[in-house]
RNA sequence: GGGCCCGUAGCUCAGCGGUAGAGCAACUGACUUUUAAUCAGUAGGUCGAUGGUUCGAUCCCAUCCGGGCUCACCA
C-alpha cells in the first residue's frame, strides 16, 4: 500500500469524474453550508439480495467520497440506508415459505417473518444482514441505517411533523404526477394499523401539525387519531426519499438513470420541507451483449457472483469506474479485458505523478492507496498457460510465471497466484469446452510414442534444452516435411488446440513423466 | 410524442476551443532448434450526420439520425 501526497494544483487538475462530482458537491456545500461530517448516502431495498448494481453504486459513491476527502480534507460518512419499513406488496416468487409470507402482505418488511430459517428476526433483517456481509466482504466503509429504526426511535419524528407543516406544499408537488385514481387516496404519510400491523394506503382525514397527529380510517373502519412519530406512520413513495435526505442531512447520493424523475421530484419536495437536495448524478443502467436492458427476471447479463468467479473485485470496480454515464454492456467477454486493464493501470501507477496518478482508475479503486505489488503476468497470459498446459495446478502455472519473469518478487508471485484461481475457472467454463482433440496421423503417432518413451527415459531432472532436443529429435526421426507440422500436430493431438507452449520449458516445469502421460493419454483416446 | 442521458480507432475508454490519444486486438520484423512469451515497429478514425457561432470546433449552439431510461400502477 502506498498513499501519496498531492498538491492542490494536482487535485485541481484531476479530471476524472469522481473529482468532477466532488467539485459539484463542494459547490452544494457552499450553498447549504454545514458542519462535518459530510453525508454520502446509498439506498437499498431489502426485498431481495444485494446484486451487482448494489456493488456499483457503493463503489462509485465511495470513489466520489475519497476524491472529496482529498480535495477538502473534510470528514465524511457513507450511510447505507435500508428501506426496510416498506410494506411487502407482493411475495417475491423465488422465496421459500410462500404461504407463510402471503399471510403477512402489506406489513413492513421488518415485521414479515424470516422465510429463510436464519437467525434473523424478520425477512428484512435477513436481507439487511446480507447487505452488510456483502459490503464488508469488499471492505467498504459505511454506516448501516435501517428505516424501521429511524421511524421507531423517533429519529424521523421531526421530519414527519415537518411534512405535516408543509402538507399542502408537498401535496401540490406530488399530486400532478399521479393518475386520477391514485390522487384520491394518496397521502405522503402512511399509518401503520395498530390492529393488524399493516401499512395502510389510505388518505389522511385530518392532520394537526402542531400536535403532530393525523386521523385515518383503520382497516375495520374505525377512525383513529395517532401521533405520526415513533414508528406509528411512515412516509410513502415519492416523499420518503426527500424525507430521508432532510432527516439525515444527505449531501450526496447517486441513482440509476431510471430514477431520474424521482430525483427531480424528491428535490422539489425536500426544498418544500426547507432542505437542500443533495448533489449527485444519474448513472446509466447496464446492457447485455445485444444492448438490451439487463433484468433480473430475464437473467441476461452477469450476476456479481459470476463476475467474481472469474475475476477480482478490483476488476469489477474498474468496470464501475469507467464511463458511468454511458450505458455499458455487461457480459462475459468484458471480464478478462477488465482484469487485464486493471493490471495495466496498476503497473502504470508508480510512474505517474500528480493529476495523472489521481486520474488513474486504481487510485479510485483502492481509495487512494493502490498496492505496490502486482502480478507480473497478465490474466490473458495465465489463460494461455492454463489452456496450453491443460493444467490449472497453481504450482505448474507459477512455474511458468517464474520462468517468464525470473526477477519477480515473492509479492508479485503471490499476486499472480491469486489470479490463477480465476484463470482456472475461466478456462473450465470458456476454453476447455472449445478444445478439439484430433487423431494423430501415423507419422505423428510414431513420433509421439517415441517422444513419450524418450521422456520416461530422461526422467524429470534434465535441463530444459535436453527436453527441447528430444522433441525435435522425435519429429526429425519421422521426416516431417516442415518441422512446424510436427509441432502443430503435437498441439492438436495432445493439447486439443492449434497453439501451445514452448515444449522444452513446458516439460521441465510440468515434468517429463507427467508430459509422457499426457501423450500416452492422447494416444489412448484414438 | 415530451423530458433526461449516451454516440471518439475492431473492442474498452481518455481528451472537451488550437492541426486526434492510450490499452487491448490486428499486421510486420527481430529473437527463440515452435506457432507461447519478449522486444521493436506499422497500420487503423471526414471524433453519429448536417447547419451555425468563432481567426479556429471532437469540444459551444441548433436540428436530425441511432441507442438507452422515463412519463398509469408498483417501488
Coordinates of C-alpha atoms (C1' of nucleotides) in Angstrom, one line a residue:
Chain A
X1 CA 0.0 0.0 0.0
X2 CA 1.3 3.4 -0.8
X3 CA -0.6 6.6 -0.1
X4 CA 0.9 9.6 -1.8
X5 CA 0.6 13.3 -1.1
X6 CA -0.9 15.5 -3.8
X7 CA -0.7 19.3 -4.1
X8 CA -3.7 21.5 -4.5
X9 CA -2.7 22.1 -8.1
X10 CA -2.6 18.4 -8.7
X11 CA -6.0 17.9 -7.3
X12 CA -7.4 20.9 -9.3
X13 CA -6.0 19.4 -12.4
X14 CA -7.6 16.0 -11.8
X15 CA -10.2 15.4 -14.5
X16 CA -11.7 12.0 -13.7
X17 CA -15.4 12.0 -13.0
X18 CA -15.2 11.4 -9.2
X19 CA -13.3 14.7 -8.9
X20 CA -15.9 16.4 -11.0
X21 CA -18.5 15.1 -8.7
X22 CA -16.5 16.2 -5.7
X23 CA -16.4 19.7 -7.1
X24 CA -20.1 19.7 -7.6
X25 CA -20.5 18.7 -4.0
X26 CA -18.2 21.4 -2.8
X27 CA -20.4 23.9 -4.6
X28 CA -23.5 22.5 -3.0
X29 CA -21.9 22.8 0.4
X30 CA -21.2 26.4 -0.3
X31 CA -24.9 26.9 -0.8
X32 CA -26.0 24.9 2.2
X33 CA -23.0 25.2 4.4
X34 CA -22.9 22.9 7.4
X35 CA -20.6 21.2 9.8
X36 CA -18.8 17.9 9.3
X37 CA -19.3 15.2 8.6
X38 CA -20.4 15.4 5.0
X39 CA -23.0 12.7 4.4
X40 CA -23.0 10.4 1.4
X41 CA -25.9 8.0 1.0
X42 CA -26.7 4.9 -0.9
X43 CA -30.1 3.2 -0.7
X44 CA -31.0 -0.4 -0.6
X45 CA -34.4 -2.2 -0.9
X46 CA -34.4 -5.2 1.4
X47 CA -36.9 -7.2 -0.6
X48 CA -34.0 -9.0 -2.4
X49 CA -30.4 -9.8 -2.0
X50 CA -27.7 -7.3 -2.9
X51 CA -26.5 -7.5 -6.5
X52 CA -24.0 -6.2 -9.0
X53 CA -25.9 -2.8 -9.1
X54 CA -25.6 -2.5 -5.3
X55 CA -21.9 -3.0 -5.6
X56 CA -21.6 -0.5 -8.4
X57 CA -23.5 2.2 -6.5
X58 CA -21.5 1.8 -3.3
X59 CA -18.2 1.6 -5.2
X60 CA -18.9 4.7 -7.3
X61 CA -20.2 6.6 -4.3
X62 CA -17.0 5.7 -2.4
X63 CA -14.9 7.0 -5.3
X64 CA -16.6 10.4 -5.1
X65 CA -16.2 10.3 -1.3
X66 CA -12.5 9.7 -1.4
X67 CA -11.9 12.3 -4.1
X68 CA -13.9 14.8 -2.0
X69 CA -11.9 14.0 1.1
X70 CA -8.7 14.5 -0.7
X71 CA -9.9 17.8 -2.1
X72 CA -11.3 19.3 1.1
X73 CA -9.8 17.3 3.9
X74 CA -13.3 17.2 5.5
X75 CA -14.8 14.3 7.5
X76 CA -17.3 12.2 5.6
X77 CA -19.7 9.4 6.3
X78 CA -21.4 6.9 4.0
X79 CA -24.8 5.8 5.0
X80 CA -26.0 2.6 3.6
X81 CA -29.7 3.0 4.1
X82 CA -32.2 0.2 4.0
X83 CA -35.8 0.9 3.2
X84 CA -37.0 -1.9 5.4
X85 CA -40.2 -0.3 6.7
X86 CA -41.8 -0.5 3.3
X87 CA -44.9 -2.8 3.1
X88 CA -44.4 -6.1 1.3
X89 CA -46.6 -5.5 -1.7
X90 CA -46.3 -9.0 -3.1
X91 CA -44.5 -12.2 -2.3
X92 CA -41.3 -12.5 -4.2
X93 CA -41.9 -15.7 -6.2
X94 CA -38.4 -17.3 -5.8
X95 CA -38.6 -17.3 -2.0
X96 CA -39.2 -20.3 0.3
X97 CA -42.3 -20.5 2.6
X98 CA -44.6 -18.7 0.2
X99 CA -47.7 -19.4 2.3
X100 CA -46.1 -18.0 5.4
X101 CA -45.1 -14.8 3.6
X102 CA -48.5 -14.5 2.0
X103 CA -50.1 -14.1 5.4
X104 CA -48.0 -11.0 6.0
X105 CA -48.7 -9.0 2.9
X106 CA -48.7 -5.2 3.4
X107 CA -46.7 -5.5 6.6
X108 CA -43.4 -3.6 7.0
X109 CA -40.6 -5.8 5.7
X110 CA -39.1 -5.8 9.2
X111 CA -42.4 -7.3 10.5
X112 CA -42.6 -10.1 7.9
X113 CA -41.3 -13.4 9.3
X114 CA -37.9 -14.6 8.0
X115 CA -38.6 -17.3 5.4
X116 CA -35.0 -18.4 5.2
X117 CA -34.7 -20.1 8.7
X118 CA -31.7 -18.0 9.5
X119 CA -31.3 -16.4 13.0
X120 CA -32.5 -13.0 11.9
X121 CA -35.9 -12.0 13.3
X122 CA -37.5 -10.9 10.0
X123 CA -37.3 -11.0 6.3
X124 CA -35.8 -7.6 6.1
X125 CA -33.4 -8.3 8.9
X126 CA -32.1 -11.3 7.0
X127 CA -31.6 -9.2 3.9
X128 CA -30.1 -6.4 5.8
X129 CA -27.5 -8.8 7.2
X130 CA -26.8 -10.0 3.7
X131 CA -26.2 -6.4 2.6
X132 CA -23.8 -5.9 5.4
X133 CA -21.9 -9.1 4.8
X134 CA -21.8 -8.2 1.1
X135 CA -20.4 -4.7 1.8
X136 CA -18.0 -6.0 4.4
X137 CA -16.7 -8.6 2.0
X138 CA -15.4 -5.8 -0.2
X139 CA -14.1 -3.7 2.7
X140 CA -16.5 -0.8 2.1
X141 CA -16.6 1.8 4.9
X142 CA -20.2 2.6 5.7
X143 CA -22.7 3.1 8.4
X144 CA -25.8 0.9 8.1
X145 CA -29.0 2.7 8.8
X146 CA -32.4 1.0 9.0
X147 CA -35.6 2.9 8.1
X148 CA -37.5 1.0 10.7
X149 CA -35.1 2.0 13.4
X150 CA -35.2 5.6 12.3
X151 CA -39.0 5.6 12.5
X152 CA -39.3 3.7 15.7
X153 CA -36.5 5.6 17.6
X154 CA -38.0 8.9 16.8
X155 CA -35.1 10.0 14.6
X156 CA -37.6 10.8 11.8
X157 CA -40.2 12.4 14.0
X158 CA -39.2 15.9 13.3
X159 CA -39.3 15.3 9.6
X160 CA -42.7 13.7 9.8
X161 CA -44.0 16.7 11.6
X162 CA -42.4 19.0 9.1
X163 CA -44.3 17.1 6.4
X164 CA -47.5 17.9 8.2
X165 CA -46.5 21.5 8.5
X166 CA -45.8 21.7 4.8
X167 CA -48.5 19.2 3.9
X168 CA -50.2 21.4 1.2
X169 CA -47.0 22.3 -0.5
X170 CA -45.9 18.7 -0.6
X171 CA -49.2 17.5 -2.0
X172 CA -49.1 20.2 -4.6
X173 CA -45.8 18.9 -5.9
X174 CA -46.8 15.2 -5.8
X175 CA -50.4 15.2 -6.9
X176 CA -49.8 16.3 -10.6
X177 CA -47.6 13.3 -11.0
X178 CA -50.3 10.8 -10.1
X179 CA -53.1 9.3 -12.0
X180 CA -56.6 10.4 -11.3
X181 CA -57.4 7.4 -9.2
X182 CA -54.3 7.5 -7.0
X183 CA -54.8 11.2 -6.5
X184 CA -58.0 10.4 -4.5
X185 CA -56.2 8.3 -1.9
X186 CA -52.6 9.5 -1.9
X187 CA -51.0 10.6 1.3
X188 CA -47.4 11.3 1.8
X189 CA -47.8 9.8 5.3
X190 CA -49.0 6.3 5.7
X191 CA -50.2 5.0 9.0
X192 CA -49.3 1.6 10.3
X193 CA -52.5 -0.1 11.5
X194 CA -52.3 -0.6 15.3
X195 CA -54.6 -3.6 14.9
X196 CA -53.1 -5.5 12.0
X197 CA -49.6 -4.1 11.8
X198 CA -50.1 -3.4 8.0
X199 CA -49.0 -0.3 6.2
X200 CA -52.3 1.4 5.2
X201 CA -52.5 3.1 1.8
X202 CA -55.3 5.5 3.0
X203 CA -55.8 9.2 2.8
X204 CA -55.4 11.4 5.9
X205 CA -58.8 12.6 7.2
X206 CA -57.3 15.2 9.5
X207 CA -53.9 16.5 10.1
X208 CA -52.7 18.6 13.0
X209 CA -49.1 19.7 12.6
X210 CA -48.9 21.4 15.9
X211 CA -49.9 18.3 17.8
X212 CA -48.1 16.1 15.4
X213 CA -51.1 13.9 14.8
X214 CA -53.2 12.6 12.0
X215 CA -56.6 10.9 11.8
X216 CA -57.3 8.0 9.4
X217 CA -59.6 5.1 9.0
X218 CA -58.3 1.7 10.1
X219 CA -58.9 -1.5 8.2
X220 CA -62.0 -2.2 10.3
X221 CA -63.5 1.2 9.6
X222 CA -62.6 2.8 12.9
X223 CA -61.4 6.3 12.8
X224 CA -58.1 6.5 14.6
X225 CA -56.1 9.5 15.7
X226 CA -52.4 8.9 16.2
X227 CA -49.2 10.7 16.6
X228 CA -47.1 10.5 13.4
X229 CA -43.8 9.7 15.3
X230 CA -42.4 6.7 16.9
X231 CA -43.0 4.3 14.1
X232 CA -46.7 4.8 14.0
X233 CA -46.6 6.2 10.5
X234 CA -44.1 6.2 7.7
X235 CA -43.5 8.3 4.5
X236 CA -44.8 7.0 1.3
X237 CA -43.0 6.6 -2.0
X238 CA -42.3 10.0 -3.6
X239 CA -42.0 11.6 -0.2
X240 CA -39.8 9.1 1.6
X241 CA -36.6 9.8 -0.3
X242 CA -36.9 13.5 0.3
X243 CA -37.8 13.0 3.9
X244 CA -34.7 10.8 4.3
X245 CA -32.5 13.5 2.7
X246 CA -33.9 16.0 5.0
X247 CA -33.7 14.0 8.2
X248 CA -30.3 12.6 7.7
X249 CA -28.8 15.7 6.1
X250 CA -27.7 13.9 3.0
X251 CA -25.2 15.8 0.9
X252 CA -24.5 13.4 -1.9
X253 CA -26.4 10.5 -3.4
X254 CA -26.3 9.0 -6.9
X255 CA -29.0 7.0 -8.5
X256 CA -29.7 4.9 -11.6
X257 CA -31.0 6.6 -14.7
X258 CA -34.4 5.0 -14.2
X259 CA -34.8 7.2 -11.1
X260 CA -34.1 10.5 -12.9
X261 CA -37.7 11.7 -12.5
X262 CA -37.8 10.6 -8.8
X263 CA -34.7 12.6 -8.1
X264 CA -36.2 15.7 -9.6
X265 CA -39.4 15.3 -7.7
X266 CA -37.7 14.5 -4.4
X267 CA -35.5 17.5 -4.9
X268 CA -38.6 19.7 -5.1
X269 CA -40.1 18.1 -2.1
X270 CA -37.0 18.5 0.1
X271 CA -37.0 22.1 -0.8
X272 CA -40.6 22.4 0.2
X273 CA -39.6 20.9 3.6
X274 CA -36.9 23.6 3.9
X275 CA -33.9 21.5 2.9
X276 CA -31.4 21.4 0.1
X277 CA -31.3 18.5 -2.2
X278 CA -28.0 16.5 -2.3
X279 CA -25.6 16.7 -5.1
X280 CA -25.3 13.6 -7.2
X281 CA -25.9 12.3 -10.7
X282 CA -27.7 9.6 -12.6
X283 CA -25.5 6.7 -13.8
X284 CA -26.6 4.6 -16.7
X285 CA -28.0 1.1 -16.5
X286 CA -26.2 -1.9 -17.7
X287 CA -26.9 -3.7 -21.0
X288 CA -26.3 -7.2 -22.2
X289 CA -24.3 -8.2 -25.2
X290 CA -27.1 -7.2 -27.6
X291 CA -27.6 -3.9 -26.0
X292 CA -30.8 -4.9 -24.2
X293 CA -31.5 -3.7 -20.7
X294 CA -30.4 -6.2 -18.1
X295 CA -33.3 -7.5 -16.0
X296 CA -33.0 -10.0 -13.2
X297 CA -36.1 -11.9 -14.3
X298 CA -34.7 -12.3 -17.9
X299 CA -31.4 -13.5 -16.5
X300 CA -29.3 -11.8 -19.2
X301 CA -26.2 -10.0 -18.1
X302 CA -24.0 -11.1 -15.3
X303 CA -24.6 -11.7 -11.6
X304 CA -21.9 -10.4 -9.4
X305 CA -21.1 -13.9 -8.2
X306 CA -20.4 -14.8 -11.8
X307 CA -18.0 -11.9 -12.2
X308 CA -16.2 -12.7 -9.0
X309 CA -15.9 -16.4 -10.1
X310 CA -13.7 -15.3 -13.0
X311 CA -12.1 -12.1 -11.9
X312 CA -11.3 -10.0 -8.9
X313 CA -13.4 -7.4 -7.2
X314 CA -10.9 -4.8 -8.4
X315 CA -11.6 -5.6 -12.0
X316 CA -15.3 -5.1 -11.3
X317 CA -14.5 -1.8 -9.7
X318 CA -12.7 -0.8 -12.8
X319 CA -15.7 -1.6 -14.8
X320 CA -17.8 0.5 -12.5
X321 CA -15.3 3.4 -12.6
X322 CA -15.3 3.6 -16.4
X323 CA -17.8 5.8 -18.1
X324 CA -20.7 5.7 -15.6
X325 CA -22.8 7.9 -17.8
X326 CA -22.8 5.6 -20.7
X327 CA -24.9 2.5 -20.9
X328 CA -22.4 -0.2 -20.5
X329 CA -22.5 -3.7 -21.8
X330 CA -22.1 -6.2 -19.1
X331 CA -21.3 -9.6 -20.4
X332 CA -18.6 -12.3 -20.0
X333 CA -16.2 -11.0 -22.7
X334 CA -15.5 -7.9 -20.7
X335 CA -14.2 -9.8 -17.7
X336 CA -10.7 -10.8 -18.9
X337 CA -10.5 -7.4 -20.5
X338 CA -11.2 -5.6 -17.3
X339 CA -8.9 -7.9 -15.4
X340 CA -6.0 -7.0 -17.6
X341 CA -6.8 -3.4 -17.9
X342 CA -6.8 -3.3 -14.2
X343 CA -3.4 -4.8 -14.0
X344 CA -2.1 -2.4 -16.7
X345 CA -3.3 0.6 -14.7
X346 CA -1.8 -0.8 -11.6
X347 CA 1.5 -1.2 -13.2
X348 CA 1.4 2.3 -14.6
X349 CA 0.6 4.0 -11.4
X350 CA 4.0 4.1 -9.7
X351 CA 5.5 6.0 -12.6
X352 CA 2.7 8.6 -12.7
X353 CA 2.7 11.9 -10.9
X354 CA 0.2 14.5 -9.9
X355 CA -3.1 14.6 -11.7
X356 CA -2.2 11.7 -13.9
X357 CA -1.9 9.5 -10.9
X358 CA -5.2 10.9 -9.5
X359 CA -6.9 10.1 -12.8
X360 CA -5.6 6.6 -12.8
X361 CA -8.6 4.3 -12.1
X362 CA -6.6 2.4 -9.5
X363 CA -6.3 5.4 -7.3
X364 CA -10.1 5.3 -7.1
X365 CA -10.5 1.6 -7.0
X366 CA -8.1 1.4 -4.0
X367 CA -9.4 4.5 -2.3
X368 CA -6.1 6.4 -2.8
X369 CA -3.7 3.5 -1.8
X370 CA -3.1 1.1 -4.7
X371 CA -1.0 -1.9 -3.8
X372 CA 2.6 -1.7 -4.9
X373 CA 2.9 -5.4 -6.0
X374 CA 1.0 -6.6 -9.0
X375 CA 1.0 -9.8 -11.0
X376 CA 4.0 -9.8 -13.4
X377 CA 1.9 -11.6 -16.0
X378 CA -1.4 -10.7 -17.5
X379 CA -4.6 -12.6 -17.0
X380 CA -4.7 -13.4 -20.7
X381 CA -1.3 -14.9 -20.4
X382 CA -2.4 -17.1 -17.5
X383 CA -5.3 -18.2 -19.5
X384 CA -2.9 -19.1 -22.3
X385 CA -0.8 -21.1 -19.9
X386 CA -3.7 -22.9 -18.4
X387 CA -5.0 -23.6 -21.8
X388 CA -1.7 -24.6 -23.3
X389 CA -0.7 -26.9 -20.4
X390 CA -4.2 -28.2 -19.8
X391 CA -3.3 -27.8 -16.2
X392 CA -4.7 -25.4 -13.7
X393 CA -2.4 -26.5 -10.9
X394 CA -1.2 -23.2 -9.4
X395 CA 2.3 -24.6 -8.9
X396 CA 2.6 -25.5 -12.6
X397 CA 1.3 -22.1 -13.6
X398 CA 3.6 -20.3 -11.2
X399 CA 6.5 -22.4 -12.5
X400 CA 5.8 -20.8 -15.9
X401 CA 5.4 -17.4 -14.3
X402 CA 8.8 -17.7 -12.7
X403 CA 10.3 -19.0 -15.9
X404 CA 9.0 -16.0 -17.8
X405 CA 9.6 -13.5 -15.1
X406 CA 12.8 -14.6 -13.3
X407 CA 13.1 -11.3 -11.4
X408 CA 9.6 -11.4 -10.0
X409 CA 9.4 -10.7 -6.3
X410 CA 7.6 -13.1 -3.9
X411 CA 4.9 -10.5 -3.5
X412 CA 4.4 -10.4 -7.3
X413 CA 4.3 -14.2 -7.4
X414 CA 1.7 -14.1 -4.7
X415 CA -0.3 -11.6 -6.8
X416 CA -0.1 -14.0 -9.7
X417 CA -1.1 -16.9 -7.6
X418 CA -4.3 -15.1 -6.7
X419 CA -5.1 -14.8 -10.4
X420 CA -4.5 -18.5 -11.1
X421 CA -7.8 -19.4 -9.3
X422 CA -9.7 -17.1 -11.7
X423 CA -7.8 -18.4 -14.7
X424 CA -8.7 -22.0 -13.8
X425 CA -12.4 -21.3 -13.5
X426 CA -12.4 -19.2 -16.7
X427 CA -10.6 -22.0 -18.5
X428 CA -13.0 -24.7 -17.3
X429 CA -16.0 -22.7 -18.4
X430 CA -15.0 -20.9 -21.6
X431 CA -11.9 -22.5 -23.1
X432 CA -12.0 -26.2 -22.2
X433 CA -15.3 -26.8 -24.0
X434 CA -13.8 -25.5 -27.2
X435 CA -10.9 -27.8 -27.2
X436 CA -10.8 -30.1 -30.2
X437 CA -8.5 -33.2 -30.0
X438 CA -7.9 -34.8 -33.3
X439 CA -6.5 -38.3 -34.1
X440 CA -2.8 -38.4 -34.9
X441 CA -1.5 -39.4 -38.4
X442 CA 0.7 -42.5 -38.5
X443 CA 3.8 -40.4 -38.5
X444 CA 2.6 -38.3 -35.6
X445 CA 1.7 -41.4 -33.6
X446 CA 5.1 -42.9 -34.2
X447 CA 6.8 -39.6 -33.2
X448 CA 4.6 -39.2 -30.1
X449 CA 5.3 -42.8 -29.0
X450 CA 9.0 -42.2 -29.4
X451 CA 8.8 -38.9 -27.6
X452 CA 6.9 -40.5 -24.7
X453 CA 9.4 -43.3 -24.3
X454 CA 12.3 -40.9 -24.5
X455 CA 10.9 -38.6 -21.8
X456 CA 10.4 -41.5 -19.5
X457 CA 14.0 -42.5 -20.1
X458 CA 15.3 -39.0 -19.5
X459 CA 13.3 -38.5 -16.3
X460 CA 12.4 -35.4 -14.5
X461 CA 15.7 -33.8 -13.7
X462 CA 17.3 -32.9 -17.0
X463 CA 17.8 -29.3 -18.2
X464 CA 15.1 -27.9 -20.5
X465 CA 17.2 -27.9 -23.6
X466 CA 17.5 -31.7 -23.3
X467 CA 13.7 -31.9 -23.5
X468 CA 13.6 -29.4 -26.3
X469 CA 16.1 -31.5 -28.2
X470 CA 14.1 -34.7 -27.5
X471 CA 11.0 -33.1 -29.0
X472 CA 12.9 -32.1 -32.1
X473 CA 14.6 -35.5 -32.4
X474 CA 11.3 -37.3 -32.3
X475 CA 9.9 -35.1 -35.1
X476 CA 13.1 -35.3 -37.2
X477 CA 13.0 -39.1 -37.0
X478 CA 9.7 -39.1 -38.8
X479 CA 11.0 -36.8 -41.5
X480 CA 8.2 -34.2 -41.4
X481 CA 8.5 -32.0 -44.4
X482 CA 8.3 -29.0 -42.2
X483 CA 9.2 -29.4 -38.5
X484 CA 6.4 -26.9 -37.8
X485 CA 3.9 -29.6 -38.8
X486 CA 5.2 -31.8 -36.1
X487 CA 4.6 -29.2 -33.5
X488 CA 1.2 -28.3 -34.7
X489 CA 0.3 -31.9 -34.8
X490 CA 1.6 -32.3 -31.2
X491 CA -0.5 -29.4 -30.0
X492 CA -3.7 -30.6 -31.8
X493 CA -3.4 -34.2 -30.7
X494 CA -2.2 -33.7 -27.2
X495 CA -3.4 -30.3 -26.2
X496 CA -6.5 -30.0 -28.3
X497 CA -5.6 -26.7 -29.8
X498 CA -3.6 -25.1 -32.6
X499 CA -1.1 -23.4 -30.4
X500 CA 0.8 -24.3 -27.4
X501 CA 3.7 -23.6 -25.1
X502 CA 7.4 -23.9 -25.9
X503 CA 8.0 -27.6 -25.3
X504 CA 11.4 -27.6 -23.5
X505 CA 10.4 -25.2 -20.7
X506 CA 7.0 -26.8 -20.5
X507 CA 8.3 -30.3 -20.0
X508 CA 10.8 -29.0 -17.4
X509 CA 8.0 -27.3 -15.5
X510 CA 5.3 -29.8 -16.0
X511 CA 7.5 -32.8 -15.5
X512 CA 8.8 -35.3 -18.1
X513 CA 6.8 -38.2 -16.8
X514 CA 3.7 -36.1 -16.5
X515 CA 4.2 -35.0 -20.0
X516 CA 4.7 -38.5 -21.2
X517 CA 1.5 -39.4 -19.6
X518 CA -0.3 -36.6 -21.4
X519 CA 1.0 -38.0 -24.6
X520 CA 0.0 -41.6 -23.7
X521 CA -3.4 -40.5 -22.7
X522 CA -3.8 -38.6 -26.0
X523 CA -2.8 -41.7 -28.0
X524 CA -5.1 -43.9 -26.0
X525 CA -8.0 -41.6 -26.9
X526 CA -7.7 -42.5 -30.5
Chain B
rG1 C1' -44.8 12.1 -28.6
rG2 C1' -42.5 15.1 -24.0
rG3 C1' -38.1 15.0 -20.7
rC4 C1' -33.1 13.2 -19.4
rC5 C1' -28.5 10.5 -20.8
rC6 C1' -25.2 8.5 -24.4
rG7 C1' -22.8 8.1 -29.6
rU8 C1' -14.3 9.4 -30.3
rA9 C1' -9.8 3.6 -34.0
rG10 C1' -12.2 -3.7 -34.4
rC11 C1' -13.0 -3.6 -28.6
rU12 C1' -12.8 -0.8 -23.7
rC13 C1' -12.1 4.1 -22.9
rA14 C1' -9.3 9.2 -22.3
rG15 C1' -9.4 14.1 -24.4
rC16 C1' -14.0 18.6 -24.1
rG17 C1' -12.0 25.6 -28.2
rG18 C1' -5.9 25.5 -31.0
rU19 C1' -3.6 20.8 -36.8
rA20 C1' -7.0 13.4 -33.0
rG21 C1' -4.8 9.8 -27.9
rA22 C1' -4.0 5.2 -24.6
rG23 C1' -4.5 0.0 -23.6
rC24 C1' -6.0 -4.5 -25.8
rA25 C1' -6.8 -6.7 -30.6
rA26 C1' -4.6 -6.7 -35.8
rC27 C1' -0.3 -6.6 -39.1
rU28 C1' 5.3 -6.6 -39.9
rG29 C1' 10.1 -7.6 -38.2
rA30 C1' 13.7 -9.5 -34.5
rC31 C1' 14.7 -13.3 -31.1
rU32 C1' 13.6 -18.4 -29.8
rU33 C1' 16.2 -25.7 -33.0
rU34 C1' 7.6 -23.7 -32.4
rU35 C1' 3.3 -21.3 -33.7
rA36 C1' 3.9 -19.1 -26.3
rA37 C1' 6.4 -15.2 -24.0
rU38 C1' 9.6 -11.0 -25.0
rC39 C1' 11.4 -6.7 -27.8
rA40 C1' 11.0 -3.2 -32.0
rG41 C1' 7.8 -1.2 -35.5
rU42 C1' 3.3 -0.4 -38.8
rA43 C1' -1.4 0.4 -39.9
rG44 C1' -6.2 1.9 -38.3
rG45 C1' -10.8 7.4 -37.0
rU46 C1' -14.5 13.3 -42.6
rC47 C1' -14.3 12.4 -33.2
rG48 C1' -23.0 9.6 -35.4
rA49 C1' -24.9 13.5 -39.5
rU50 C1' -26.0 18.4 -41.1
rG51 C1' -26.1 23.5 -40.3
rG52 C1' -24.4 27.7 -37.1
rU53 C1' -21.1 30.7 -33.5
rU54 C1' -15.6 31.5 -33.8
rC55 C1' -9.5 33.5 -36.7
rG56 C1' -10.1 28.3 -35.5
rA57 C1' -14.8 23.0 -33.1
rU58 C1' -14.4 16.3 -31.4
rC59 C1' -15.1 20.1 -27.7
rC60 C1' -20.2 25.7 -27.7
rC61 C1' -25.4 26.2 -30.0
rA62 C1' -29.5 24.2 -33.3
rU63 C1' -31.6 20.4 -36.0
rC64 C1' -31.6 15.4 -37.4
rC65 C1' -30.1 10.1 -37.0
rG66 C1' -29.1 5.9 -33.8
rG67 C1' -29.2 3.6 -28.7
rG68 C1' -30.9 3.7 -23.5
rC69 C1' -34.1 5.3 -19.5
rU70 C1' -38.5 7.7 -18.1
rC71 C1' -43.6 9.9 -18.4
rA72 C1' -50.8 4.5 -15.3
rC73 C1' -50.0 1.1 -11.2
rC74 C1' -45.8 -0.8 -8.1
rA75 C1' -41.1 0.7 -5.6

